[in-house]
PDB file of C-alpha atoms in Angstrom:
ATOM      1  CA  ASP S  90     -49.845  36.749 110.973  1.00 61.00           C
ATOM      2  CA  ALA S  91     -47.414  39.144 109.319  1.00 82.00           C
ATOM      3  CA  GLY S  92     -48.134  42.837 109.602  1.00 94.00           C
ATOM      4  CA  VAL S  93     -47.739  45.388 106.846  1.00 96.00           C
ATOM      5  CA  THR S  94     -44.365  44.993 105.167  1.00 97.00           C
ATOM      6  CA  GLN S  95     -42.443  47.585 103.172  1.00 97.00           C
ATOM      7  CA  SER S  96     -39.296  47.469 101.088  1.00 96.00           C
ATOM      8  CA  PRO S  97     -36.670  48.682 100.948  1.00 97.00           C
ATOM      9  CA  THR S  98     -36.006  49.899 104.506  1.00 96.00           C
ATOM     10  CA  HIS S  99     -33.647  52.662 103.447  1.00 96.00           C
ATOM     11  CA  LEU S 100     -32.869  54.220 100.090  1.00 96.00           C
ATOM     12  CA  ILE S 101     -30.439  56.890  98.955  1.00 98.00           C
ATOM     13  CA  LYS S 102     -30.982  58.576  95.590  1.00 98.00           C
ATOM     14  CA  THR S 103     -29.742  61.693  93.822  1.00 98.00           C
ATOM     15  CA  ARG S 104     -31.829  64.530  92.448  1.00 98.00           C
ATOM     16  CA  GLY S 105     -33.581  63.726  89.190  1.00 98.00           C
ATOM     17  CA  GLN S 106     -33.624  59.974  89.739  1.00 98.00           C
ATOM     18  CA  HIS S 107     -36.672  57.759  89.986  1.00 98.00           C
ATOM     19  CA  VAL S 108     -37.657  55.541  92.940  1.00 98.00           C
ATOM     20  CA  THR S 109     -40.108  52.687  93.500  1.00 98.00           C
ATOM     21  CA  LEU S 110     -41.302  51.768  96.989  1.00 98.00           C
ATOM     22  CA  ARG S 111     -43.220  48.575  97.733  1.00 98.00           C
ATOM     23  CA  CYS S 112     -45.854  47.584 100.276  1.00 98.00           C
ATOM     24  CA  SER S 113     -47.616  44.338 101.154  1.00 98.00           C
ATOM     25  CA  PRO S 114     -50.790  44.701 103.223  1.00 96.00           C
ATOM     26  CA  ILE S 115     -52.004  42.504 106.033  1.00 95.00           C
ATOM     27  CA  SER S 116     -53.597  39.325 104.699  1.00 94.00           C
ATOM     28  CA  GLY S 117     -57.285  39.982 103.982  1.00 92.00           C
ATOM     29  CA  HIS S 118     -56.890  43.754 103.733  1.00 93.00           C
ATOM     30  CA  LYS S 119     -57.858  45.177 100.361  1.00 94.00           C
ATOM     31  CA  SER S 120     -57.157  48.876 100.907  1.00 94.00           C
ATOM     32  CA  VAL S 121     -53.671  50.386 100.858  1.00 96.00           C
ATOM     33  CA  SER S 122     -52.775  54.014 101.549  1.00 96.00           C
ATOM     34  CA  TRP S 123     -49.479  55.870 101.231  1.00 97.00           C
ATOM     35  CA  TYR S 124     -48.291  58.691 103.485  1.00 97.00           C
ATOM     36  CA  GLN S 125     -45.223  60.934 103.500  1.00 98.00           C
ATOM     37  CA  GLN S 126     -43.723  61.989 106.817  1.00 97.00           C
ATOM     38  CA  VAL S 127     -41.146  64.747 106.837  1.00 96.00           C
ATOM     39  CA  LEU S 128     -38.982  64.963 109.957  1.00 91.00           C
ATOM     40  CA  GLY S 129     -40.816  66.619 112.824  1.00 89.00           C
ATOM     41  CA  GLN S 130     -44.224  66.573 111.105  1.00 93.00           C
ATOM     42  CA  GLY S 131     -47.253  64.312 111.102  1.00 95.00           C
ATOM     43  CA  PRO S 132     -47.736  62.032 108.069  1.00 97.00           C
ATOM     44  CA  GLN S 133     -49.371  63.553 104.974  1.00 97.00           C
ATOM     45  CA  PHE S 134     -51.774  61.536 102.800  1.00 95.00           C
ATOM     46  CA  ILE S 135     -50.535  60.758  99.266  1.00 97.00           C
ATOM     47  CA  PHE S 136     -52.773  58.010  97.773  1.00 93.00           C
ATOM     48  CA  GLN S 137     -55.394  55.445  98.652  1.00 94.00           C
ATOM     49  CA  TYR S 138     -56.139  52.335  96.611  1.00 94.00           C
ATOM     50  CA  TYR S 139     -58.943  49.819  97.003  1.00 93.00           C
ATOM     51  CA  GLU S 140     -59.562  46.828  94.785  1.00 91.00           C
ATOM     52  CA  LYS S 141     -56.840  48.088  92.418  1.00 91.00           C
ATOM     53  CA  GLU S 142     -58.529  51.448  91.882  1.00 93.00           C
ATOM     54  CA  GLU S 143     -57.391  54.850  93.093  1.00 93.00           C
ATOM     55  CA  ARG S 144     -59.876  56.060  95.717  1.00 90.00           C
ATOM     56  CA  GLY S 145     -58.142  59.206  96.868  1.00 89.00           C
ATOM     57  CA  ARG S 146     -55.209  61.459  96.129  1.00 92.00           C
ATOM     58  CA  GLY S 147     -53.572  64.039  98.348  1.00 92.00           C
ATOM     59  CA  ASN S 148     -51.994  67.343  97.383  1.00 93.00           C
ATOM     60  CA  PHE S 149     -48.869  65.957  95.730  1.00 96.00           C
ATOM     61  CA  PRO S 150     -47.468  66.682  92.257  1.00 97.00           C
ATOM     62  CA  ASP S 151     -47.890  64.360  89.282  1.00 96.00           C
ATOM     63  CA  ARG S 152     -44.342  63.114  89.852  1.00 98.00           C
ATOM     64  CA  PHE S 153     -45.959  60.853  92.439  1.00 98.00           C
ATOM     65  CA  SER S 154     -47.892  57.845  91.167  1.00 97.00           C
ATOM     66  CA  ALA S 155     -48.995  54.508  92.559  1.00 97.00           C
ATOM     67  CA  ARG S 156     -50.720  51.306  91.664  1.00 97.00           C
ATOM     68  CA  GLN S 157     -52.207  48.268  93.363  1.00 97.00           C
ATOM     69  CA  PHE S 158     -51.786  44.725  92.118  1.00 97.00           C
ATOM     70  CA  PRO S 159     -54.277  41.805  92.063  1.00 95.00           C
ATOM     71  CA  ASN S 160     -52.738  40.445  95.284  1.00 95.00           C
ATOM     72  CA  TYR S 161     -53.435  43.889  96.898  1.00 96.00           C
ATOM     73  CA  SER S 162     -49.764  44.802  97.242  1.00 97.00           C
ATOM     74  CA  SER S 163     -48.874  48.281  96.085  1.00 98.00           C
ATOM     75  CA  GLU S 164     -46.066  50.357  94.595  1.00 98.00           C
ATOM     76  CA  LEU S 165     -45.395  54.066  95.033  1.00 98.00           C
ATOM     77  CA  ASN S 166     -43.340  55.677  92.277  1.00 98.00           C
ATOM     78  CA  VAL S 167     -41.678  59.068  92.450  1.00 98.00           C
ATOM     79  CA  ASN S 168     -40.066  60.580  89.354  1.00 97.00           C
ATOM     80  CA  ALA S 169     -37.574  63.429  89.014  1.00 98.00           C
ATOM     81  CA  LEU S 170     -36.648  63.344  92.701  1.00 98.00           C
ATOM     82  CA  LEU S 171     -36.149  66.624  94.551  1.00 98.00           C
ATOM     83  CA  LEU S 172     -34.293  67.249  97.796  1.00 97.00           C
ATOM     84  CA  GLY S 173     -37.666  67.940  99.408  1.00 97.00           C
ATOM     85  CA  ASP S 174     -38.820  64.385  98.688  1.00 98.00           C
ATOM     86  CA  SER S 175     -36.522  63.154 101.467  1.00 98.00           C
ATOM     87  CA  ALA S 176     -38.866  61.664 104.044  1.00 97.00           C
ATOM     88  CA  LEU S 177     -40.200  58.516 105.670  1.00 97.00           C
ATOM     89  CA  TYR S 178     -42.773  56.919 103.359  1.00 98.00           C
ATOM     90  CA  LEU S 179     -45.403  54.951 105.211  1.00 97.00           C
ATOM     91  CA  CYS S 180     -47.868  52.406 103.904  1.00 97.00           C
ATOM     92  CA  ALA S 181     -51.102  51.602 105.727  1.00 96.00           C
ATOM     93  CA  SER S 182     -53.596  48.818 105.121  1.00 95.00           C
ATOM     94  CA  SER S 183     -57.208  48.268 106.150  1.00 93.00           C
ATOM     95  CA  PHE S 184     -60.121  46.062 105.163  1.00 90.00           C
ATOM     96  CA  TRP S 185     -61.827  48.847 103.221  1.00 83.00           C
ATOM     97  CA  PRO S 186     -61.232  52.552 102.678  1.00 79.00           C
ATOM     98  CA  GLY S 187     -63.841  53.902 105.081  1.00 74.00           C
ATOM     99  CA  GLY S 188     -63.700  53.919 108.841  1.00 67.00           C
ATOM    100  CA  ASN S 189     -61.721  50.768 109.516  1.00 81.00           C
ATOM    101  CA  GLU S 190     -58.685  50.822 111.757  1.00 88.00           C
ATOM    102  CA  GLN S 191     -55.545  51.393 109.700  1.00 91.00           C
ATOM    103  CA  PHE S 192     -52.302  49.506 110.327  1.00 94.00           C
ATOM    104  CA  PHE S 193     -48.952  50.901 109.294  1.00 96.00           C
ATOM    105  CA  GLY S 194     -45.759  49.315 108.066  1.00 96.00           C
ATOM    106  CA  PRO S 195     -42.253  50.216 109.289  1.00 96.00           C
ATOM    107  CA  GLY S 196     -41.748  52.719 106.483  1.00 97.00           C
ATOM    108  CA  THR S 197     -39.083  53.379 103.867  1.00 97.00           C
ATOM    109  CA  ARG S 198     -36.573  56.103 104.663  1.00 97.00           C
ATOM    110  CA  LEU S 199     -35.756  57.942 101.408  1.00 98.00           C
ATOM    111  CA  THR S 200     -32.802  60.314 101.297  1.00 98.00           C
ATOM    112  CA  VAL S 201     -32.325  62.459  98.191  1.00 98.00           C
ATOM    113  CA  LEU S 202     -28.860  63.999  97.787  1.00 97.00           C
TER     114      LEU S 202
ATOM    115  CA  LYS Y 208     -60.196  71.330 104.948  1.00 86.00           C
ATOM    116  CA  GLN Y 209     -59.664  69.189 108.044  1.00 91.00           C
ATOM    117  CA  GLU Y 210     -56.983  70.404 110.432  1.00 94.00           C
ATOM    118  CA  VAL Y 211     -55.764  68.499 113.480  1.00 97.00           C
ATOM    119  CA  THR Y 212     -53.873  70.142 116.327  1.00 97.00           C
ATOM    120  CA  GLN Y 213     -52.120  68.435 119.230  1.00 97.00           C
ATOM    121  CA  ILE Y 214     -51.206  70.060 122.523  1.00 95.00           C
ATOM    122  CA  PRO Y 215     -48.667  70.055 124.060  1.00 95.00           C
ATOM    123  CA  ALA Y 216     -45.969  69.657 121.397  1.00 96.00           C
ATOM    124  CA  ALA Y 217     -43.654  68.084 123.975  1.00 97.00           C
ATOM    125  CA  LEU Y 218     -44.041  66.775 127.508  1.00 96.00           C
ATOM    126  CA  SER Y 219     -41.451  65.595 130.016  1.00 97.00           C
ATOM    127  CA  VAL Y 220     -42.635  63.870 133.206  1.00 96.00           C
ATOM    128  CA  PRO Y 221     -41.208  61.693 135.978  1.00 97.00           C
ATOM    129  CA  GLU Y 222     -42.116  58.023 136.035  1.00 97.00           C
ATOM    130  CA  GLY Y 223     -45.434  57.198 137.677  1.00 97.00           C
ATOM    131  CA  GLU Y 224     -47.314  60.348 136.711  1.00 97.00           C
ATOM    132  CA  ASN Y 225     -50.725  60.289 135.090  1.00 97.00           C
ATOM    133  CA  LEU Y 226     -50.858  62.465 131.991  1.00 95.00           C
ATOM    134  CA  VAL Y 227     -53.219  63.798 129.344  1.00 97.00           C
ATOM    135  CA  LEU Y 228     -52.518  64.472 125.682  1.00 97.00           C
ATOM    136  CA  ASN Y 229     -54.923  66.683 123.774  1.00 97.00           C
ATOM    137  CA  CYS Y 230     -56.118  66.591 120.166  1.00 98.00           C
ATOM    138  CA  SER Y 231     -58.547  68.918 118.390  1.00 98.00           C
ATOM    139  CA  PHE Y 232     -59.975  68.809 114.870  1.00 96.00           C
ATOM    140  CA  THR Y 233     -61.879  71.383 112.832  1.00 94.00           C
ATOM    141  CA  ASP Y 234     -64.382  69.249 110.852  1.00 90.00           C
ATOM    142  CA  SER Y 235     -66.712  67.009 112.875  1.00 88.00           C
ATOM    143  CA  ALA Y 236     -67.613  64.901 109.794  1.00 87.00           C
ATOM    144  CA  ILE Y 237     -65.373  61.998 110.773  1.00 88.00           C
ATOM    145  CA  TYR Y 238     -65.703  58.219 110.673  1.00 87.00           C
ATOM    146  CA  ASN Y 239     -63.364  57.618 113.567  1.00 92.00           C
ATOM    147  CA  LEU Y 240     -60.332  58.879 115.457  1.00 94.00           C
ATOM    148  CA  GLN Y 241     -57.185  56.867 115.932  1.00 95.00           C
ATOM    149  CA  TRP Y 242     -54.277  57.356 118.339  1.00 97.00           C
ATOM    150  CA  PHE Y 243     -50.843  56.107 117.299  1.00 97.00           C
ATOM    151  CA  ARG Y 244     -47.450  55.752 118.890  1.00 97.00           C
ATOM    152  CA  GLN Y 245     -44.240  56.302 116.907  1.00 97.00           C
ATOM    153  CA  ASP Y 246     -40.751  55.446 118.134  1.00 95.00           C
ATOM    154  CA  PRO Y 247     -37.859  57.408 116.539  1.00 91.00           C
ATOM    155  CA  GLY Y 248     -37.367  56.476 112.877  1.00 87.00           C
ATOM    156  CA  LYS Y 249     -40.031  53.781 113.040  1.00 90.00           C
ATOM    157  CA  GLY Y 250     -43.523  53.213 111.688  1.00 92.00           C
ATOM    158  CA  LEU Y 251     -46.784  53.913 113.511  1.00 95.00           C
ATOM    159  CA  THR Y 252     -48.304  51.560 116.065  1.00 95.00           C
ATOM    160  CA  SER Y 253     -52.066  51.821 116.487  1.00 95.00           C
ATOM    161  CA  LEU Y 254     -53.021  52.329 120.143  1.00 97.00           C
ATOM    162  CA  LEU Y 255     -56.755  52.988 120.159  1.00 95.00           C
ATOM    163  CA  LEU Y 256     -59.540  53.478 117.625  1.00 94.00           C
ATOM    164  CA  ILE Y 257     -62.684  55.382 118.597  1.00 93.00           C
ATOM    165  CA  GLN Y 258     -65.658  55.213 116.253  1.00 90.00           C
ATOM    166  CA  SER Y 259     -67.529  58.494 115.777  1.00 88.00           C
ATOM    167  CA  SER Y 260     -70.524  57.082 117.676  1.00 90.00           C
ATOM    168  CA  GLN Y 261     -68.394  56.164 120.711  1.00 91.00           C
ATOM    169  CA  ARG Y 262     -67.342  58.347 123.634  1.00 93.00           C
ATOM    170  CA  GLU Y 263     -64.254  56.459 124.793  1.00 94.00           C
ATOM    171  CA  GLN Y 264     -62.022  53.416 124.431  1.00 95.00           C
ATOM    172  CA  THR Y 265     -59.676  51.784 126.905  1.00 96.00           C
ATOM    173  CA  SER Y 266     -56.659  49.542 126.491  1.00 95.00           C
ATOM    174  CA  GLY Y 267     -54.593  48.727 129.550  1.00 97.00           C
ATOM    175  CA  ARG Y 268     -53.222  51.975 131.000  1.00 97.00           C
ATOM    176  CA  LEU Y 269     -54.547  53.986 128.049  1.00 98.00           C
ATOM    177  CA  ASN Y 270     -57.940  55.654 127.824  1.00 97.00           C
ATOM    178  CA  ALA Y 271     -59.049  57.818 124.920  1.00 97.00           C
ATOM    179  CA  SER Y 272     -62.164  59.969 124.842  1.00 97.00           C
ATOM    180  CA  LEU Y 273     -63.929  61.616 121.934  1.00 96.00           C
ATOM    181  CA  ASP Y 274     -66.262  64.609 121.869  1.00 95.00           C
ATOM    182  CA  LYS Y 275     -67.160  64.798 118.211  1.00 92.00           C
ATOM    183  CA  SER Y 276     -69.417  67.836 118.496  1.00 91.00           C
ATOM    184  CA  SER Y 277     -66.674  69.969 120.025  1.00 94.00           C
ATOM    185  CA  GLY Y 278     -63.922  68.430 117.881  1.00 95.00           C
ATOM    186  CA  ARG Y 279     -61.808  67.168 120.761  1.00 97.00           C
ATOM    187  CA  SER Y 280     -60.127  63.985 121.907  1.00 97.00           C
ATOM    188  CA  THR Y 281     -57.887  63.236 124.858  1.00 98.00           C
ATOM    189  CA  LEU Y 282     -55.487  60.372 125.474  1.00 97.00           C
ATOM    190  CA  TYR Y 283     -55.009  59.573 129.149  1.00 97.00           C
ATOM    191  CA  ILE Y 284     -51.949  57.547 130.175  1.00 97.00           C
ATOM    192  CA  ALA Y 285     -51.991  56.183 133.708  1.00 98.00           C
ATOM    193  CA  ALA Y 286     -48.887  55.487 135.783  1.00 97.00           C
ATOM    194  CA  SER Y 287     -46.432  56.466 133.043  1.00 97.00           C
ATOM    195  CA  GLN Y 288     -43.275  54.384 132.493  1.00 97.00           C
ATOM    196  CA  PRO Y 289     -39.986  55.140 130.708  1.00 97.00           C
ATOM    197  CA  GLY Y 290     -41.065  52.696 127.980  1.00 97.00           C
ATOM    198  CA  ASP Y 291     -43.948  55.053 127.175  1.00 97.00           C
ATOM    199  CA  SER Y 292     -41.449  57.583 125.802  1.00 98.00           C
ATOM    200  CA  ALA Y 293     -42.349  58.138 122.134  1.00 97.00           C
ATOM    201  CA  THR Y 294     -44.243  60.501 119.844  1.00 97.00           C
ATOM    202  CA  TYR Y 295     -48.018  60.192 120.108  1.00 98.00           C
ATOM    203  CA  LEU Y 296     -50.040  61.046 117.018  1.00 98.00           C
ATOM    204  CA  CYS Y 297     -53.750  61.697 116.737  1.00 97.00           C
ATOM    205  CA  ALA Y 298     -55.505  61.183 113.380  1.00 96.00           C
ATOM    206  CA  VAL Y 299     -59.080  61.430 112.112  1.00 94.00           C
ATOM    207  CA  ILE Y 300     -60.614  59.611 109.162  1.00 91.00           C
ATOM    208  CA  GLY Y 301     -62.893  61.814 107.093  1.00 85.00           C
ATOM    209  CA  ALA Y 302     -66.476  60.757 106.436  1.00 83.00           C
ATOM    210  CA  GLY Y 303     -67.144  62.586 103.215  1.00 76.00           C
ATOM    211  CA  GLY Y 304     -65.954  64.695 100.320  1.00 74.00           C
ATOM    212  CA  THR Y 305     -62.244  64.837  99.643  1.00 74.00           C
ATOM    213  CA  SER Y 306     -61.504  63.650 103.204  1.00 76.00           C
ATOM    214  CA  TYR Y 307     -63.322  60.319 102.793  1.00 79.00           C
ATOM    215  CA  GLY Y 308     -61.236  57.429 104.081  1.00 82.00           C
ATOM    216  CA  LYS Y 309     -58.182  59.635 104.494  1.00 89.00           C
ATOM    217  CA  LEU Y 310     -56.258  59.948 107.750  1.00 93.00           C
ATOM    218  CA  THR Y 311     -55.456  63.540 108.704  1.00 95.00           C
ATOM    219  CA  PHE Y 312     -52.769  63.708 111.373  1.00 97.00           C
ATOM    220  CA  GLY Y 313     -51.744  66.188 114.001  1.00 97.00           C
ATOM    221  CA  GLN Y 314     -48.069  67.021 114.415  1.00 96.00           C
ATOM    222  CA  GLY Y 315     -47.722  64.834 117.460  1.00 97.00           C
ATOM    223  CA  THR Y 316     -46.776  65.146 121.112  1.00 97.00           C
ATOM    224  CA  ILE Y 317     -43.245  64.072 122.017  1.00 97.00           C
ATOM    225  CA  LEU Y 318     -43.423  62.347 125.409  1.00 98.00           C
ATOM    226  CA  THR Y 319     -40.388  61.713 127.602  1.00 97.00           C
ATOM    227  CA  VAL Y 320     -40.828  59.775 130.855  1.00 97.00           C
ATOM    228  CA  HIS Y 321     -37.826  59.998 133.219  1.00 96.00           C
ATOM    229  CA  PRO Y 322     -36.947  57.085 135.543  1.00 94.00           C
TER     230      PRO Y 322
END
Protein backbone atom coordinates (compact mmCIF):
# COMPACT_ATOMS: atom_id res chain seq x y z
CA ASP A 1 0.00 0.00 0.00
CA ALA A 2 1.15 3.53 -0.76
CA GLY A 3 2.11 5.72 2.16
CA VAL A 4 1.25 9.38 2.57
CA THR A 5 2.06 11.27 -0.61
CA GLN A 6 2.71 14.99 -1.00
CA SER A 7 3.18 17.26 -3.98
CA PRO A 8 5.14 19.08 -5.11
CA THR A 9 8.46 17.93 -3.62
CA HIS A 10 10.10 21.33 -3.90
CA LEU A 11 8.74 24.79 -4.59
CA ILE A 12 10.34 28.19 -5.00
CA LYS A 13 8.18 31.31 -4.68
CA THR A 14 8.74 35.02 -4.19
CA ARG A 15 7.38 37.19 -1.40
CA GLY A 16 3.72 38.08 -1.77
CA GLN A 17 2.85 35.07 -3.91
CA HIS A 18 0.38 32.34 -3.08
CA VAL A 19 1.12 28.60 -2.79
CA THR A 20 -0.96 25.42 -2.67
CA LEU A 21 0.44 22.19 -1.24
CA ARG A 22 -1.29 18.83 -1.66
CA CYS A 23 -1.48 15.67 0.42
CA SER A 24 -3.03 12.24 -0.08
CA PRO A 25 -3.45 10.14 3.06
CA ILE A 26 -2.95 6.43 3.48
CA SER A 27 -5.94 4.49 2.15
CA GLY A 28 -8.55 4.18 4.92
CA HIS A 29 -7.24 7.12 6.92
CA LYS A 30 -9.76 9.92 7.37
CA SER A 31 -7.72 12.42 9.39
CA VAL A 32 -5.07 14.68 7.87
CA SER A 33 -2.83 17.10 9.75
CA TRP A 34 -0.37 19.71 8.49
CA TYR A 35 2.89 20.68 10.19
CA GLN A 36 5.57 23.28 9.45
CA GLN A 37 9.20 22.45 10.17
CA VAL A 38 11.74 25.24 10.10
CA LEU A 39 15.37 24.16 9.76
CA GLY A 40 16.78 22.93 13.04
CA GLN A 41 13.41 22.83 14.83
CA GLY A 42 10.76 20.23 15.54
CA PRO A 43 7.57 20.36 13.43
CA GLN A 44 4.86 22.82 14.50
CA PHE A 45 1.15 21.96 14.19
CA ILE A 46 -0.82 24.03 11.65
CA PHE A 47 -4.18 22.28 11.00
CA GLN A 48 -6.05 19.05 11.52
CA TYR A 49 -8.97 17.88 9.40
CA TYR A 50 -11.29 14.93 9.92
CA GLU A 51 -14.22 14.00 7.74
CA LYS A 52 -13.76 17.28 5.83
CA GLU A 53 -14.10 19.42 8.94
CA GLU A 54 -11.42 21.44 10.69
CA ARG A 55 -10.73 19.83 14.07
CA GLY A 56 -7.80 21.90 15.21
CA ARG A 57 -5.74 24.93 14.32
CA GLY A 58 -2.30 25.91 15.54
CA ASN A 59 -0.90 29.37 16.18
CA PHE A 60 -0.56 30.47 12.56
CA PRO A 61 -1.88 33.62 10.87
CA ASP A 62 -5.01 33.70 8.71
CA ARG A 63 -2.78 33.65 5.63
CA PHE A 64 -2.72 29.89 6.21
CA SER A 65 -5.82 27.92 5.25
CA ALA A 66 -6.62 24.33 4.40
CA ARG A 67 -9.39 22.06 3.30
CA GLN A 68 -10.12 18.36 3.00
CA PHE A 69 -11.90 16.77 0.06
CA PRO A 70 -14.46 13.92 -0.04
CA ASN A 71 -11.67 11.46 -0.90
CA TYR A 72 -9.84 12.65 2.30
CA SER A 73 -6.99 14.30 0.41
CA SER A 74 -6.10 17.77 1.58
CA GLU A 75 -4.71 21.10 0.41
CA LEU A 76 -2.76 23.67 2.42
CA ASN A 77 -2.88 27.22 1.06
CA VAL A 78 -0.60 30.05 2.09
CA ASN A 79 -1.27 33.59 0.87
CA ALA A 80 0.99 36.65 0.79
CA LEU A 81 4.14 34.59 1.32
CA LEU A 82 6.83 35.91 3.65
CA LEU A 83 10.49 34.94 3.83
CA GLY A 84 9.74 33.30 7.17
CA ASP A 85 7.34 30.86 5.51
CA SER A 86 10.34 29.01 4.05
CA ALA A 87 10.19 25.57 5.62
CA LEU A 88 9.47 21.89 5.13
CA TYR A 89 5.69 21.35 5.16
CA LEU A 90 4.70 17.93 6.39
CA CYS A 91 1.39 16.13 6.08
CA ALA A 92 0.38 13.34 8.46
CA SER A 93 -2.53 10.93 8.26
CA SER A 94 -4.26 8.69 10.79
CA PHE A 95 -7.51 6.78 11.12
CA TRP A 96 -9.04 9.39 13.42
CA PRO A 97 -7.83 12.55 15.15
CA GLY A 98 -7.33 11.13 18.63
CA GLY A 99 -4.59 8.83 19.80
CA ASN A 100 -3.90 6.85 16.66
CA GLU A 101 -0.40 6.50 15.31
CA GLN A 102 0.32 9.23 12.78
CA PHE A 103 2.18 8.59 9.52
CA PHE A 104 4.02 11.33 7.70
CA GLY A 105 4.64 12.05 4.05
CA PRO A 106 8.00 13.08 2.56
CA GLY A 107 7.17 16.77 2.84
CA THR A 108 7.21 19.76 0.51
CA ARG A 109 10.25 22.02 0.73
CA LEU A 110 9.07 25.63 0.22
CA THR A 111 11.63 28.36 -0.40
CA VAL A 112 10.44 31.97 -0.43
CA LEU A 113 12.84 34.46 -2.03
CA LYS B 1 0.58 24.72 26.98
CA GLN B 2 2.39 21.45 26.30
CA GLU B 3 6.16 21.71 25.98
CA VAL B 4 8.45 18.86 24.94
CA THR B 5 12.18 18.87 25.60
CA GLN B 6 14.77 16.44 24.27
CA ILE B 7 18.20 15.83 25.75
CA PRO B 8 20.88 15.71 24.48
CA ALA B 9 20.57 17.99 21.44
CA ALA B 10 23.33 16.04 19.69
CA LEU B 11 25.15 12.78 20.32
CA SER B 12 28.16 11.24 18.60
CA VAL B 13 29.10 7.63 19.42
CA PRO B 14 31.23 4.84 17.98
CA GLU B 15 29.50 1.91 16.33
CA GLY B 16 28.30 -0.80 18.69
CA GLU B 17 27.47 1.40 21.66
CA ASN B 18 24.16 1.23 23.48
CA LEU B 19 22.61 4.66 23.90
CA VAL B 20 19.69 6.47 25.51
CA LEU B 21 17.77 9.47 24.22
CA ASN B 22 15.64 11.42 26.66
CA CYS B 23 12.31 13.22 26.23
CA SER B 24 10.30 15.16 28.80
CA PHE B 25 6.88 16.81 28.56
CA THR B 26 5.09 19.27 30.83
CA ASP B 27 1.42 18.17 30.59
CA SER B 28 0.65 14.54 31.49
CA ALA B 29 -2.78 14.68 29.77
CA ILE B 30 -1.63 12.77 26.70
CA TYR B 31 -3.15 10.06 24.53
CA ASN B 32 0.16 8.60 23.47
CA LEU B 33 3.82 9.32 22.77
CA GLN B 34 5.47 8.65 19.45
CA TRP B 35 9.16 8.46 18.53
CA PHE B 36 10.18 9.37 14.98
CA ARG B 37 13.32 9.25 12.91
CA GLN B 38 14.12 11.95 10.33
CA ASP B 39 16.90 11.74 7.76
CA PRO B 40 18.24 15.09 6.42
CA GLY B 41 15.66 16.88 4.27
CA LYS B 42 13.21 13.99 4.50
CA GLY B 43 9.88 13.28 6.14
CA LEU B 44 9.34 11.54 9.48
CA THR B 45 9.41 7.78 9.93
CA SER B 46 7.43 6.45 12.88
CA LEU B 47 9.57 4.20 15.09
CA LEU B 48 7.45 3.41 18.13
CA LEU B 49 4.07 4.41 19.55
CA ILE B 50 3.40 4.10 23.28
CA GLN B 51 -0.17 4.46 24.47
CA SER B 52 -0.61 6.45 27.69
CA SER B 53 -1.62 3.27 29.54
CA GLN B 54 1.56 1.43 28.48
CA ARG B 55 5.00 1.49 30.10
CA GLU B 56 7.14 0.46 27.13
CA GLN B 57 7.29 -0.71 23.53
CA THR B 58 9.97 -2.63 21.68
CA SER B 59 10.84 -2.95 18.02
CA GLY B 60 14.03 -4.75 17.08
CA ARG B 61 16.98 -2.91 18.64
CA LEU B 62 14.73 -0.08 19.85
CA ASN B 63 12.98 0.10 23.20
CA ALA B 64 10.95 3.08 24.37
CA SER B 65 9.64 3.61 27.88
CA LEU B 66 7.02 6.00 29.18
CA ASP B 67 6.48 7.38 32.68
CA LYS B 68 3.40 9.50 32.21
CA SER B 69 3.18 10.71 35.79
CA SER B 70 6.68 12.17 35.72
CA GLY B 71 6.40 13.35 32.10
CA ARG B 72 9.34 11.36 30.79
CA SER B 73 10.17 8.95 27.99
CA THR B 74 13.41 7.33 26.94
CA LEU B 75 14.41 5.72 23.66
CA TYR B 76 17.04 3.02 24.05
CA ILE B 77 19.03 1.96 20.97
CA ALA B 78 21.04 -1.22 21.33
CA ALA B 79 24.23 -1.98 19.40
CA SER B 80 24.17 1.25 17.38
CA GLN B 81 25.08 1.17 13.67
CA PRO B 82 26.14 3.92 11.24
CA GLY B 83 22.74 3.54 9.55
CA ASP B 84 21.13 4.75 12.78
CA SER B 85 22.56 8.22 12.16
CA ALA B 86 19.59 10.61 11.91
CA THR B 87 17.56 13.08 13.96
CA TYR B 88 15.27 11.44 16.50
CA LEU B 89 12.10 13.30 17.43
CA CYS B 90 9.78 12.70 20.35
CA ALA B 91 6.14 13.85 20.13
CA VAL B 92 3.08 13.63 22.37
CA ILE B 93 -0.56 13.68 21.32
CA GLY B 94 -2.73 15.77 23.61
CA ALA B 95 -5.79 14.24 25.24
CA GLY B 96 -7.88 17.32 25.78
CA GLY B 97 -8.48 21.02 25.30
CA THR B 98 -6.58 22.78 22.56
CA SER B 99 -3.99 19.96 22.49
CA TYR B 100 -6.52 17.26 21.54
CA GLY B 101 -5.24 15.11 18.69
CA LYS B 102 -2.31 17.42 18.06
CA LEU B 103 1.30 16.25 18.00
CA THR B 104 3.65 18.45 20.01
CA PHE B 105 7.28 17.80 19.12
CA GLY B 106 10.59 18.25 20.84
CA GLN B 107 13.47 19.80 18.92
CA GLY B 108 15.11 16.47 18.32
CA THR B 109 18.38 14.72 19.08
CA ILE B 110 20.89 14.57 16.23
CA LEU B 111 22.61 11.17 16.40
CA THR B 112 25.85 10.36 14.61
CA VAL B 113 27.23 6.81 14.79
CA HIS B 114 30.86 6.49 13.61
CA PRO B 115 32.10 3.28 11.94
